Amino acid sequence: MSPPALPRERLRVAIQKSGRLGTPARDLLASCGLTWRESRDKLFCYGESLPVDLLLVRDDDIPGLIAEGVCDLGVVGRNVMVEHELERAAAGHEAGLREVRELGWGSCRLDIAIAEDEEWHGPEQLAGLRIATSYPRILGSWLAEHDVEARVVTLSGSVEIAPRLGQSDVVCDLVSSGGTLAANQLKPVATLLHSEAVVAGPAHPLDGARGEMAELLLRRMDGALRLKETRLLMLRAARDELTQVLTQLPDGHEPTILAVDGHDEVSVQMLCHAAVSWKRLEDLKRAGARHLMVLPVEGMLA
Ligand code: ATP
Ligand code: ZN
């Protein structure tokens, strides 16, 4: 796959082509004001609104692309990034990547899972067993930490069925709801890593035009992530009931209180950190608030 030759003042961001992180990553970048023109093979998106291009790849390739300087940033699971960094370290290379933002979605754990009907007494129980995983380096370092010698069986996928196929005794796999494990009569017993989607960047920060563009994109991303949860709460209240109403306001910024021309009423506006529940609105109404309104926030520049 060879993206069109471009002057490298343009920033290049790698995201998953499909899979769990592809769509949310694209949505996040779109909420930062990016628009693209897709190449015919749909592997490369040329940024139209900003000099920021996208490379659509398998998630496993993202850390290497950044470490080699082919891409400048990437959206990837922490699990994939950590495995890559341990692999580099084992090969005697210095760090290639740095986690520059946590994104708060794509959450999962890398867990050891054993047969549902077995008891768990601790890591020493794994001594001499075969453990199937797609994360041999993370597992290897966890085993070393616990001074346990086991056989690591590296599989690129379908780890959870390895015990049933006789390939391993236990597994070390990604878990979110636990449904896949349960469907395979396995239960999680120990967590090696808490993961979520992150923005990865090179170990050494970028400089020049690409560095500036990366900073701009990350700033917009921070704003977009904050905005996603932010709501504007608006209400009106009689002056003599205001104190009571203010005690019922949800978490958020300091409210703005404005006089309503010609009325003995005030209008209250407030940015809230999260969605406002019906219960909260009912409590506010009981305290004297009227004309309650909750609005999503599309853009914000402090
Ligand atoms: P690709 O085709 O790009 O190699 P993949 O099959 O390796 O895709 P996905 O299954 O799409 O990857 O998972 C991508 C990332 O989503 C994982 O690396 C992990 O960080 C995150 N994730 C969140 N929940 C889960 C889960 N229950 N199972 C697997 N991954 C999860
Ligand atoms: Zn993958």
XYZ file of C-alpha atoms and ligand atoms in Angstrom, residues 16 58-61 80 135 156, ligand 2:
9
model
C -8.116 1.345 12.204
C -4.968 -2.760 10.709
C -4.632 -1.693 14.324
C -1.569 -3.895 14.784
C 0.314 -1.833 12.174
C -1.524 -2.886 21.121
C -0.072 -10.391 23.700
C -3.206 -13.968 16.264
Zn -5.551 -6.323 15.020
